[in-house]
Short mmCIF file of C-alpha atoms in Angstrom, two decimals:
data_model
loop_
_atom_site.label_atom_id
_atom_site.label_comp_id
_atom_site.label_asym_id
_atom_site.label_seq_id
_atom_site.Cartn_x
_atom_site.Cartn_y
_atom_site.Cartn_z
CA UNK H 20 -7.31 29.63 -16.12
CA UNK H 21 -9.68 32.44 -16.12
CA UNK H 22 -7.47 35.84 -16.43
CA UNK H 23 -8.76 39.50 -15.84
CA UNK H 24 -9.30 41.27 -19.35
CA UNK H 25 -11.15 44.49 -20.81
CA UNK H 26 -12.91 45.54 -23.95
CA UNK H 27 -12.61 49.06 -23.02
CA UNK H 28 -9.79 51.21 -23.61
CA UNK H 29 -10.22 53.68 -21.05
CA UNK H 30 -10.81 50.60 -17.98
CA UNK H 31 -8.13 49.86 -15.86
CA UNK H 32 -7.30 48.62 -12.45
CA UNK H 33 -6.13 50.19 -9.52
CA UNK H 34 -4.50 49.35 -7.19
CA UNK H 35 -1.96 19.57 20.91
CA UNK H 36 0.28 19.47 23.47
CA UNK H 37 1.96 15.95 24.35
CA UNK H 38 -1.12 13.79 26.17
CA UNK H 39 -2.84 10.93 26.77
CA UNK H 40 -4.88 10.12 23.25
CA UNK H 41 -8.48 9.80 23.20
CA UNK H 42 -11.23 7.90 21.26
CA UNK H 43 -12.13 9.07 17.92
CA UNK H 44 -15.58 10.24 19.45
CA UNK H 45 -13.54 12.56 21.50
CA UNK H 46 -10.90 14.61 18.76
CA UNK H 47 -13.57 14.80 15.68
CA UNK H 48 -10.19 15.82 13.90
CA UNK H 49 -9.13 12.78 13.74
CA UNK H 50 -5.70 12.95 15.42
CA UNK H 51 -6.16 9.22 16.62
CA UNK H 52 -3.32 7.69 15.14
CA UNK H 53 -0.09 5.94 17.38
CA UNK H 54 0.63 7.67 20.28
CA UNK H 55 4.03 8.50 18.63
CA UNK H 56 2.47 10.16 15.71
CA UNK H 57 1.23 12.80 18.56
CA UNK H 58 3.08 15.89 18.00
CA UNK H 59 2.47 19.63 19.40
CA UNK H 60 1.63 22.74 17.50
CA UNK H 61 5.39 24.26 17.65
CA UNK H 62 6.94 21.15 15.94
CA UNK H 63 4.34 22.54 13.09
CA UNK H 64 4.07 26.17 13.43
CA UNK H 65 7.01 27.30 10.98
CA UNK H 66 8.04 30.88 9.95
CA UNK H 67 7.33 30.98 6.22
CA UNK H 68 11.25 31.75 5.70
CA UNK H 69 11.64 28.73 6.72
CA UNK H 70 8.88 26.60 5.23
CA UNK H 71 11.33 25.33 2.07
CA UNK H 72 13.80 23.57 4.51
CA UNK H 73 10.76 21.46 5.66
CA UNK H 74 11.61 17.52 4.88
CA UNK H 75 8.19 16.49 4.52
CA UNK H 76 7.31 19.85 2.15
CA UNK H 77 7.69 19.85 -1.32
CA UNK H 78 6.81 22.72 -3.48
CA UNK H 79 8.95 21.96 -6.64
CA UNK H 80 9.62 19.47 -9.53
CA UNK H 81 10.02 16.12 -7.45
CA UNK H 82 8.45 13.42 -5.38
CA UNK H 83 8.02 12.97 -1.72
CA UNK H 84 7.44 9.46 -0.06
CA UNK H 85 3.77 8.87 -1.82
CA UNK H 86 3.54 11.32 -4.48
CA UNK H 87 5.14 13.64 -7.65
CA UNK H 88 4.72 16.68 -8.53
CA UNK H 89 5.52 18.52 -11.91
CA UNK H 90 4.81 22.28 -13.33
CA UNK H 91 5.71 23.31 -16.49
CA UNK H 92 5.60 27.10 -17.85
CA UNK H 93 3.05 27.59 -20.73
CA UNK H 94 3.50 30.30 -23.89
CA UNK H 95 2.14 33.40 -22.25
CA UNK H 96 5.13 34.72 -19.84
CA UNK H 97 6.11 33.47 -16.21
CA UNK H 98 4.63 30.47 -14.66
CA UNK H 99 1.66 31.48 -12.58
CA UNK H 100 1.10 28.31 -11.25
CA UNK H 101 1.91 26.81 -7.34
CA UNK H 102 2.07 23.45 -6.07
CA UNK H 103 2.75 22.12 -2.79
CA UNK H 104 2.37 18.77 -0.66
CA UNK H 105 3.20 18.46 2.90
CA UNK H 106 3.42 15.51 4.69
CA UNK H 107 3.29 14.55 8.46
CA UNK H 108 0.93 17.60 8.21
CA UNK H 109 -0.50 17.47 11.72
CA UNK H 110 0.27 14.06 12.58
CA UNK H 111 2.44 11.53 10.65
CA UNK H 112 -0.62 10.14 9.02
CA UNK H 113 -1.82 13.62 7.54
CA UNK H 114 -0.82 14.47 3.92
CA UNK H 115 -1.71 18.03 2.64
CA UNK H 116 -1.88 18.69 -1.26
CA UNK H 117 -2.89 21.74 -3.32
CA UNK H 118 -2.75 23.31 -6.53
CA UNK H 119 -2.79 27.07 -6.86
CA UNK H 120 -3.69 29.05 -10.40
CA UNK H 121 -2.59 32.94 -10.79
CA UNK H 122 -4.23 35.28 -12.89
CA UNK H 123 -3.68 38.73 -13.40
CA UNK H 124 -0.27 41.28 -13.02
CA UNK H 125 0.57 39.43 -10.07
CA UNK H 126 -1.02 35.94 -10.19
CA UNK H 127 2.56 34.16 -9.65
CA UNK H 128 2.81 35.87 -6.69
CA UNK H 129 -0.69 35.60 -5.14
CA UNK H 130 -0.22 31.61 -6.05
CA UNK H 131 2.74 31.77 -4.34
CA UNK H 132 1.92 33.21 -1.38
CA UNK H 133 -1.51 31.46 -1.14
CA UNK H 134 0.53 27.92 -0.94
CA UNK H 135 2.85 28.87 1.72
CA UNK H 136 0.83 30.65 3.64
CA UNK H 137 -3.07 28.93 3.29
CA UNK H 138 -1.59 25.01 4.72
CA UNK H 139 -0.27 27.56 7.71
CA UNK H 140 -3.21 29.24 8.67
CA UNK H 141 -5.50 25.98 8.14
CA UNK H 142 -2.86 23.93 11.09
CA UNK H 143 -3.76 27.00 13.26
CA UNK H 144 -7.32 26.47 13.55
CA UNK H 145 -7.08 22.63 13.50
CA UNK H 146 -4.59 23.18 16.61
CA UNK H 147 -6.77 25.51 17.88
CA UNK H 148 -9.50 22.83 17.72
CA UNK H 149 -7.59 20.38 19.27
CA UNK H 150 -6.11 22.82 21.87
CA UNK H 151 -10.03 23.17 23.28
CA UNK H 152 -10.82 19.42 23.60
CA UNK H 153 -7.23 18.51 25.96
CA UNK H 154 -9.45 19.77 28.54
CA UNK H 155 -12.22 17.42 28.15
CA UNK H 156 -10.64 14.17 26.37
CA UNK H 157 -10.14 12.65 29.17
CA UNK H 158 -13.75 12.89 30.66
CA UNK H 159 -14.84 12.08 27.31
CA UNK H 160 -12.81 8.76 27.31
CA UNK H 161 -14.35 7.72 31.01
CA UNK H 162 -17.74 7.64 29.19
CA UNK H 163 -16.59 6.12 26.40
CA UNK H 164 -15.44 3.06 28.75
CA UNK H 165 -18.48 3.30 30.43
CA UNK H 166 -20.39 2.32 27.36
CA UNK H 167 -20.88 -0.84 26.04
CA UNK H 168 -19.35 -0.81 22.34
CA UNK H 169 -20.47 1.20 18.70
CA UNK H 170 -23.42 3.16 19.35
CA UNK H 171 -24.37 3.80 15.85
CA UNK H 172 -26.43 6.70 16.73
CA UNK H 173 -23.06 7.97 18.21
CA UNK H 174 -21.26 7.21 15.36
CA UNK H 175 -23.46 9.19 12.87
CA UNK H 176 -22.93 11.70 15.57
CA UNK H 177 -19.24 11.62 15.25
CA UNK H 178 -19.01 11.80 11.70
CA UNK H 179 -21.24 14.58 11.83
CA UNK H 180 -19.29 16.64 13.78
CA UNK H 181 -15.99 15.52 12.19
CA UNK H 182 -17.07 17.15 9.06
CA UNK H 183 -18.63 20.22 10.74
CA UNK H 184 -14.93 20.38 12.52
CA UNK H 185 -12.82 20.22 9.07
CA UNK H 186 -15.39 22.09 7.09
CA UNK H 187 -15.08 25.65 9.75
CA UNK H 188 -11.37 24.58 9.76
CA UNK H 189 -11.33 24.81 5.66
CA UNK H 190 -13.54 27.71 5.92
CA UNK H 191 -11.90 29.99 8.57
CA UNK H 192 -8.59 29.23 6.68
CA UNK H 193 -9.68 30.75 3.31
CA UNK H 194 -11.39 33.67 5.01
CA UNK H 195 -8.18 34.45 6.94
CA UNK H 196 -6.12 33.78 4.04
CA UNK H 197 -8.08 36.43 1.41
CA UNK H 198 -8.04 38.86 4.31
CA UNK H 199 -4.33 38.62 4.60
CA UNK H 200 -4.24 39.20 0.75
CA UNK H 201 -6.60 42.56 1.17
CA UNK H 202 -4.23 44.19 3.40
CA UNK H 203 -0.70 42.83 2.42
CA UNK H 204 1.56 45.62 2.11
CA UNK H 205 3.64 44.40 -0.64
CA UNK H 206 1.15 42.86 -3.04
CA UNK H 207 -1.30 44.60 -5.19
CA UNK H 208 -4.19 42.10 -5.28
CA UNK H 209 -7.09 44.17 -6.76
CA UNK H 210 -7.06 42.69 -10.21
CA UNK H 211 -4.67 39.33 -9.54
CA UNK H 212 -5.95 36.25 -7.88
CA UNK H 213 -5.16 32.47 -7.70
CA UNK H 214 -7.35 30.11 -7.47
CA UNK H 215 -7.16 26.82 -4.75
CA UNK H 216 -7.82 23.26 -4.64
CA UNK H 217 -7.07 21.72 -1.54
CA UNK H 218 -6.96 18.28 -0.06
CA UNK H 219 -6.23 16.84 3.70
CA UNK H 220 -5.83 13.20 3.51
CA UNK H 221 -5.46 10.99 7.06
CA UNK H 222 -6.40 7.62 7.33
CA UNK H 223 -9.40 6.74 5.21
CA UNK H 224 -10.26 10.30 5.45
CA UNK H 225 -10.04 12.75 2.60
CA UNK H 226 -11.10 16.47 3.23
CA UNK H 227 -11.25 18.60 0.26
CA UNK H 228 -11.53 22.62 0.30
CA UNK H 229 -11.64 24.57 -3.07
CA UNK H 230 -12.13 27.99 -4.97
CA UNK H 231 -11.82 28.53 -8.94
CA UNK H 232 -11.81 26.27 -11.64
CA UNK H 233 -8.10 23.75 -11.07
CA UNK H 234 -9.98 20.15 -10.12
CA UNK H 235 -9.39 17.29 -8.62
CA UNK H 236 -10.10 13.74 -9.64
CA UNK H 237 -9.73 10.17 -8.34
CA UNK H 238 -8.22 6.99 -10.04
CA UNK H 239 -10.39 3.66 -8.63
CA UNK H 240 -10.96 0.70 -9.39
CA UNK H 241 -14.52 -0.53 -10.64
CA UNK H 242 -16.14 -3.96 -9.47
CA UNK H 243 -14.56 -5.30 -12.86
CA UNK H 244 -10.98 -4.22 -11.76
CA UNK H 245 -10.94 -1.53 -14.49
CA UNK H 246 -9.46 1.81 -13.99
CA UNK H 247 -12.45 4.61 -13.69
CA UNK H 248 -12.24 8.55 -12.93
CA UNK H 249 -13.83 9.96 -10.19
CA UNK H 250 -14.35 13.80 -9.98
CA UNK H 251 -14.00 14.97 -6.81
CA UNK H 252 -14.64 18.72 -7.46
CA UNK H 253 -16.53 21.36 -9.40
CA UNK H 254 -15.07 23.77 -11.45
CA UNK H 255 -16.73 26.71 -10.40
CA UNK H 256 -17.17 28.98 -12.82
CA UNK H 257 -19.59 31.96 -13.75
CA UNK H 258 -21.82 29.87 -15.83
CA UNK H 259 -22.93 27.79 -12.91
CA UNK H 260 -26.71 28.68 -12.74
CA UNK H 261 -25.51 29.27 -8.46
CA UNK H 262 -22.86 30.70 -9.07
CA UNK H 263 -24.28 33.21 -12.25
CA UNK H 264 -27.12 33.75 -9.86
CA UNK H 265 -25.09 34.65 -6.88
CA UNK H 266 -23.21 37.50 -8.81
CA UNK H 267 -26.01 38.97 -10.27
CA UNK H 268 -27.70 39.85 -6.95
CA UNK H 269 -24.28 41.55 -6.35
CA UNK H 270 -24.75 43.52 -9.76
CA UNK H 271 -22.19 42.02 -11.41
CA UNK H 272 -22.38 40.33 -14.78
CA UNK H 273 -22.32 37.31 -16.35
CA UNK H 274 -21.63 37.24 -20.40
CA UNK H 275 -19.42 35.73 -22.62
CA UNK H 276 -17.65 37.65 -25.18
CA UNK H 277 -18.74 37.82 -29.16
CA UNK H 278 -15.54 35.73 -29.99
CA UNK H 279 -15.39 33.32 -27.26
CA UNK H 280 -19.11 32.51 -26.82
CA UNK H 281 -17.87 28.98 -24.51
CA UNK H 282 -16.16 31.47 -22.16
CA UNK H 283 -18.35 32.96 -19.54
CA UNK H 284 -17.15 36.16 -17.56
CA UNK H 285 -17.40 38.02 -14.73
CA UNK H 286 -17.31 41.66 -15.38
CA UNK H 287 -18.38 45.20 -13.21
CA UNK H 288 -21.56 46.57 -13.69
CA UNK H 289 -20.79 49.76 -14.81
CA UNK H 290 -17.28 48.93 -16.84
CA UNK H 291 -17.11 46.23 -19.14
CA UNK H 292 -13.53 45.02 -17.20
CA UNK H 293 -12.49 42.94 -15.76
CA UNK H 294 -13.69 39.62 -17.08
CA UNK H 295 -12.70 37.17 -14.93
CA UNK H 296 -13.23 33.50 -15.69
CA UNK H 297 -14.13 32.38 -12.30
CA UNK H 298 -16.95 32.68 -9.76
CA UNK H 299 -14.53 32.29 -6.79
CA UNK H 300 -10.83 33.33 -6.28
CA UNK H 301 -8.25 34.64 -4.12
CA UNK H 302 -8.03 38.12 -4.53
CA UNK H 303 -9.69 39.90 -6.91
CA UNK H 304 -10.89 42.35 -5.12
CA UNK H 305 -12.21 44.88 -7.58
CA UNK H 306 -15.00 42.33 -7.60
CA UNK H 307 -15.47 41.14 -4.18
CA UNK H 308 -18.75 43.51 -3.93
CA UNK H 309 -19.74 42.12 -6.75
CA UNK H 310 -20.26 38.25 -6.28
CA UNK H 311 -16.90 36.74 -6.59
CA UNK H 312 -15.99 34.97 -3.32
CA UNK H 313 -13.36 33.35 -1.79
CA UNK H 314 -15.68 30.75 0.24
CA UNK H 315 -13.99 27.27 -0.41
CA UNK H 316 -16.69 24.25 -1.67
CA UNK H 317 -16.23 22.02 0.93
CA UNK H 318 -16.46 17.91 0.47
CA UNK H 319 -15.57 14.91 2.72
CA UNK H 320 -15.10 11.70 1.37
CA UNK H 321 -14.32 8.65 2.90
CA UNK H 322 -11.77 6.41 0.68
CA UNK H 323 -11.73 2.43 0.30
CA UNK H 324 -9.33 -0.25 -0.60
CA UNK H 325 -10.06 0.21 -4.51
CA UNK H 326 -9.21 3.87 -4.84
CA UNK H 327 -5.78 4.30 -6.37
CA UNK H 328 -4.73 7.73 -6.46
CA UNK H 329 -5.66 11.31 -6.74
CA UNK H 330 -4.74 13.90 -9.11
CA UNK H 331 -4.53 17.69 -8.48
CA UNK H 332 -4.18 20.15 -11.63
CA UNK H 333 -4.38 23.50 -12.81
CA UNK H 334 -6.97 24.03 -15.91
CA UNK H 335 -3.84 24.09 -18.40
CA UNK H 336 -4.37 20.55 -17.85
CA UNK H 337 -8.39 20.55 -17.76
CA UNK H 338 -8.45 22.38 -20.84
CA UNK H 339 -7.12 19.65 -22.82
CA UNK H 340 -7.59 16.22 -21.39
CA UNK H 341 -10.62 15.12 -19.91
CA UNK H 342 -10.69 12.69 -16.27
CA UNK H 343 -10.19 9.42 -18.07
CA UNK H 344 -7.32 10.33 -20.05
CA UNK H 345 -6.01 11.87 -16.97
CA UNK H 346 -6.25 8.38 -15.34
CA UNK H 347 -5.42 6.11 -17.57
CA UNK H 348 -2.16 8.41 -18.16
CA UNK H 349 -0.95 8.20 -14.36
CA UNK H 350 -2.29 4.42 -14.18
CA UNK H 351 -0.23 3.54 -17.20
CA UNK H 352 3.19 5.74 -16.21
CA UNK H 353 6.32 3.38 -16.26
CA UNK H 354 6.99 4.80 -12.59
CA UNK H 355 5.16 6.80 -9.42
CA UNK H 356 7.50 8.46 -9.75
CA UNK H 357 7.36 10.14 -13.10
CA UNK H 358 3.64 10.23 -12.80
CA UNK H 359 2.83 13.87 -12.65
CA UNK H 360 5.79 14.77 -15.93
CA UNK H 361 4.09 12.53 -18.19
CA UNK H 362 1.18 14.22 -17.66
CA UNK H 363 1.99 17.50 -17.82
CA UNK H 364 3.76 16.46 -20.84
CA UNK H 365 1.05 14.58 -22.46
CA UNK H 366 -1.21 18.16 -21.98
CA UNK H 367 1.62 20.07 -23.46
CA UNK H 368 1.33 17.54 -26.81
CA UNK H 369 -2.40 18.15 -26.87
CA UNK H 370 -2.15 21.43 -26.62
CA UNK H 371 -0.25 21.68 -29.37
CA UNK H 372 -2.25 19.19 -31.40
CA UNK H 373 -5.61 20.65 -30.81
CA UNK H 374 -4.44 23.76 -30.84
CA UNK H 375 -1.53 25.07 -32.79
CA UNK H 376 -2.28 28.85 -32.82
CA UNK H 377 -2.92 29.01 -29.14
CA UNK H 378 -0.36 29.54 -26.66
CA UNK H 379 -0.16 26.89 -24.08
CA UNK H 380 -1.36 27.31 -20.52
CA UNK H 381 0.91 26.74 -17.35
CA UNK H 382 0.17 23.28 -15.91
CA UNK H 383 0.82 22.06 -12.74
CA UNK H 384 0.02 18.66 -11.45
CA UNK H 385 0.33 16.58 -7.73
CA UNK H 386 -0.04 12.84 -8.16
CA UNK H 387 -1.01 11.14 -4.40
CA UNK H 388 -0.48 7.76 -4.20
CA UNK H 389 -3.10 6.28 -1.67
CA UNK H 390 -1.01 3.26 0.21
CA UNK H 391 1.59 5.93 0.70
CA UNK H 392 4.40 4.14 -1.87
CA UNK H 393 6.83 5.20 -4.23
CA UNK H 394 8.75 3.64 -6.63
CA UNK H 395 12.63 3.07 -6.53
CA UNK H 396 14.69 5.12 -9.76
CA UNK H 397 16.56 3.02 -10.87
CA UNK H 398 16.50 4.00 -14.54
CA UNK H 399 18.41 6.05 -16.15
CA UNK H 400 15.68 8.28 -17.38
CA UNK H 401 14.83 8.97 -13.80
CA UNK H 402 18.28 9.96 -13.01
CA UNK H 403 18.18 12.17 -15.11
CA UNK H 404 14.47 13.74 -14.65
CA UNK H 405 15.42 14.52 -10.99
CA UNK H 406 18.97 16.27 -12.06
CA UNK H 407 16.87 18.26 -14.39
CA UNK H 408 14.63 18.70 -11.63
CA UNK H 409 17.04 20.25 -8.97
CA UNK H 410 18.35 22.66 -12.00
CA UNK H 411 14.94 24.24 -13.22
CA UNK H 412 13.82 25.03 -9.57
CA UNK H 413 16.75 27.22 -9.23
CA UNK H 414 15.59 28.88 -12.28
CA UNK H 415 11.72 28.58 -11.45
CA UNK H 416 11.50 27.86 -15.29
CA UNK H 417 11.32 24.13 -15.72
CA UNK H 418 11.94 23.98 -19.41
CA UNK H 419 9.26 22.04 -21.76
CA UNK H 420 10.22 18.34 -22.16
CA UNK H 421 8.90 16.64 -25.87
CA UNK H 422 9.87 13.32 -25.93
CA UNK H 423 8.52 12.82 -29.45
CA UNK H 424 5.86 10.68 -28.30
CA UNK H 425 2.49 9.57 -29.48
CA UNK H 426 0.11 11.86 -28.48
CA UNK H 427 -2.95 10.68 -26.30
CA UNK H 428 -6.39 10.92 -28.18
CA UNK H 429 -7.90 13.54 -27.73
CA UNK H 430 -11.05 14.55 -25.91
CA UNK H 431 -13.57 17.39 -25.48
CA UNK H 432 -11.92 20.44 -23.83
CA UNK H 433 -13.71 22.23 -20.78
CA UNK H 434 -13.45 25.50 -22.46
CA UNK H 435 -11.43 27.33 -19.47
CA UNK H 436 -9.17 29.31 -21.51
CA UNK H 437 -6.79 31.72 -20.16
CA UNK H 438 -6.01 34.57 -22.47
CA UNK H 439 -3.67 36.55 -20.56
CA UNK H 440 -0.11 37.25 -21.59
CA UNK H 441 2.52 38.90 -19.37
CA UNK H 442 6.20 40.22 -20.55
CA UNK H 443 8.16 36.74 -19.95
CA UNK H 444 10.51 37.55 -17.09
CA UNK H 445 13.52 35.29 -16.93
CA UNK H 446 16.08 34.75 -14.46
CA UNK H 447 14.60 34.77 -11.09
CA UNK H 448 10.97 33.33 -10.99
CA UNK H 449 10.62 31.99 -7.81
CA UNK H 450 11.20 34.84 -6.00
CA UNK H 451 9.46 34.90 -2.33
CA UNK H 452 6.38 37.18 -1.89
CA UNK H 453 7.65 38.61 1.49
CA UNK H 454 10.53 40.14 -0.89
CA UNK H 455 8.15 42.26 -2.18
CA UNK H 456 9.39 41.13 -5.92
CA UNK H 457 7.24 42.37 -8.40
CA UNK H 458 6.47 43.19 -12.10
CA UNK H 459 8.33 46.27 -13.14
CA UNK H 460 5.91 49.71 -12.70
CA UNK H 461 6.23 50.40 -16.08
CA UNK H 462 5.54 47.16 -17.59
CA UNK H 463 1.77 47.10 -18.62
CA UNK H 464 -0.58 43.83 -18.33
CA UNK H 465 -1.87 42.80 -21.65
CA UNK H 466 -5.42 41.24 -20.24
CA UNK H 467 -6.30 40.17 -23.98
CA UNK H 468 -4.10 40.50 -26.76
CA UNK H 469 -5.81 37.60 -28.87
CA UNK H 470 -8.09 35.26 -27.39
CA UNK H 471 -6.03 32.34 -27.36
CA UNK H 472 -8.64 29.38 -28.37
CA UNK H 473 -8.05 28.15 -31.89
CA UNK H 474 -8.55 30.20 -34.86
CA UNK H 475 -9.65 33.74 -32.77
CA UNK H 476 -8.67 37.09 -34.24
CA UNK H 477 -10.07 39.19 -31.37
CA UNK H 478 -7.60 41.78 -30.87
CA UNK H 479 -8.76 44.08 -27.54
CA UNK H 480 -7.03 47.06 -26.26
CA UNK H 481 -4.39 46.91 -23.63
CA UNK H 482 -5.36 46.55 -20.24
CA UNK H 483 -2.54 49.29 -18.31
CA UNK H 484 -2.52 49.12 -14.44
CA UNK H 485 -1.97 53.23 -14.47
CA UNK H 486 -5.15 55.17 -15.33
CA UNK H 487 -2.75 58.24 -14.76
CA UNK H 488 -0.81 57.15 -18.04
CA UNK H 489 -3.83 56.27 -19.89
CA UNK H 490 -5.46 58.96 -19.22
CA UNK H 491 -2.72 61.62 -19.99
#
């Protein structure tokens, strides 16, 4: 993932109610499912204290009815990335999944706080859509009897306007959610970020929102019956000619450095700092004015009986597998269940194969299972994977798993290479933003300290978050 870093020694940073349903052509949300499925906005409003107690939430090592999810802590300190899916989302047919990258001082926290707090504000403004059209549903559904069947005029109509629903929805919700991060009290977010890929599956429906470069793919079936990969997002980074462009007209820059010439950066115009290896983030603010955005890409797709699954990950995965490895690695797991483990643990192997000197990224991974099933554990192995599982989220340090096993062949990289490395912090990880929990004031940031792609000697100087020290 793309981290902050500086090649100047004097840069730093600063700081619905219950009701009758209605037609699909009435709620372009798509809250048309059994009339028991209805539910209203309190049953989904939660504080955030309270958002871990949540059934249908899952935010750790685990699985939930139709999907896994694993992290695993790289080389370069504490784990920066977040993970979260939530089911029975808005109704009981609504699955939300994301995967949230930190970079910077305070990346694990912005990650952190970004997945509790982004699913949150994005059920607001989908109540708040719903909330308008109560009013009119049922005059909607008089006309709607009126008329004699499928329209398909009004059915381009409605599609129309259910993506121009989900896509303010997605929108609003990242705007709201990088203005909460401006003005938190607690958390310093000027040169830490995360970035966000988001999904909102119902029905045959799948609504994707996303900033930075973690992806997310799709497992399907070809008209042979084969196994193919399906990208379902962009990795949007600063070499994008739309993205490069964008953040010139800002005045920022665009370059790669001498010793990493397949890394593109974002730096300030006047300061060669901070060098961010993303075109949009959370956060980041001391380049906000400077073309890096938090505006999510916004996609709706609509899904069929032959796709399989979906895969969320962080670039620690990216960086080392490419989409059909990724696939055939969930297709071929021995359980659902241990899906999104293997993975991360086949990433972890290739990381080390490909490249020794490097220290390994944080991965994180959410496996969705399209007809909502999950295996039984009956193993042993299994057993023991979700013991394990329960221990390392106290700890917030799941501890890397090498099972000895062949490694999977390897592939091209996409060349998103993190390079920052933070003083590893054990004991308490997890710790909740709201706390206020962060790195000590005296501990510095080291934004480069060897580029950490194979065989690179760049040493650059420290990157301090006090000028005042620096300076003195």
């Amino acid at each position: 993932m793309g981290c902050c870093v500086s090649t100047s020694s004097r840069s730093t940073c600063s700081s619905g109610s219950n009701g009758d349903m209605a037609t699909p052509t009435c709620l372009e949300i798509g809250f048309c499912a059994k009339k028991r499925a209805r539910r209203t906005f309190s049953d989904h409003v939660i504080s955030l204290h309270h958002l871990s107690s949540l059934p249908s939430r899952i935010f750790t090592n685990g699985k939930s009815r139709g999907s896994c999810i694993f992290t695993q802590q790289g080389r370069k300190g504490i784990n920066q990335d977040a993970m979260v899916v939530w089911e029975d989302f808005m109704s009981e047919d609504m699955i939300f999944c994301g995967v949230f990258d930190g970079h910077g001082p305070q990346g694990h926290l912005v990650a952190r706080k970004v997945r509790d707090t982004l699913p949150v504000k994005l059920l607001s403004f989908l109540h708040s859509y719903e909330s308008k059209r109560n009013g009119s549903a049922k005059a909607c559904l008089k006309r709607n009897m009126k008329s004699d069947g499928g329209d398909t005029e009004k059915d381009i109509s409605s599609e129309d306007k259910l993506n121009s629903t989900w896509k303010e929805a997605f929108m609003k919700a990242y705007k709201a959610m990088d203005k909460e991060l401006s003005s938190h009290p607690k958390l310093d977010c000027f040169c830490s970020g995360s970035t966000s890929v988001t999904i909102v599956k119902q029905g045959s429906n799948l609504f994707m929102g996303y900033i930075g470069d973690s992806r997310a793919i799709m497992g399907s079936k070809d008209s042979n019956d084969s196994m193919v990969a399906i990208q379902l997002t962009v990795d949007l980074k600063p070499d994008l000619p739309r993205e490069a462009e964008r953040i010139k007209q800002c005045k920022g820059r665009v370059f790669a450095l001498q010793d990493e010439p397949e890394v593109s950066r974002v730096w300030l115009p006047f300061d060669d700092a901070p060098g961010l290896a993303m075109a949009r983030a959370f956060g980041d603010f001391c380049l906000k004015e400077y073309g890096v955005i938090s505006i999510p890409e916004f996609s709706h797709r609509l899904l069929t009986d032959r796709d399989q699954f979906i895969v969320l990950a962080s670039d620690g995965v990216w960086d080392v597998l490419s989409n059909e490895e990724v696939v055939e690695i969930v297709s071929s797991a021995p359980t659902r269940s241990s899906a999104a483990r293997i993975l991360v643990n086949s990433a972890a192997r290739e990381w080390k194969l490909k490249y020794p000197t490097s220290k390994m990224d944080d991965c994180a991974v959410v496996c969705l299972f399209l007809d909502g099933k999950m295996d039984s554990e009956s193993d042993y192995e299994e057993q023991c994977f979700s013991s394990a599982t329960i221990q390392s989220n106290h700890s917030g340090n799941p501890i890397e798993s090498d099972d000895g096993q062949k490694s999977e062949p390897s592939l091209q990289r996409n060349f998103t290479v993190r390079s920052s490395e933070e003083n590893e912090i054990n004991g308490a990880v997890s710790v909740d933003v709201e706390d206020g929990t962060a790195p000590a004031d005296d501990q510095n940031w080291l934004g480069l300290e060897g580029v950490t792609r194979v065989n690179s000697l760049v040493q650059l100087p420290r990157f301090s978050e006090e000028r005042s020290k620096s300076n003195s």
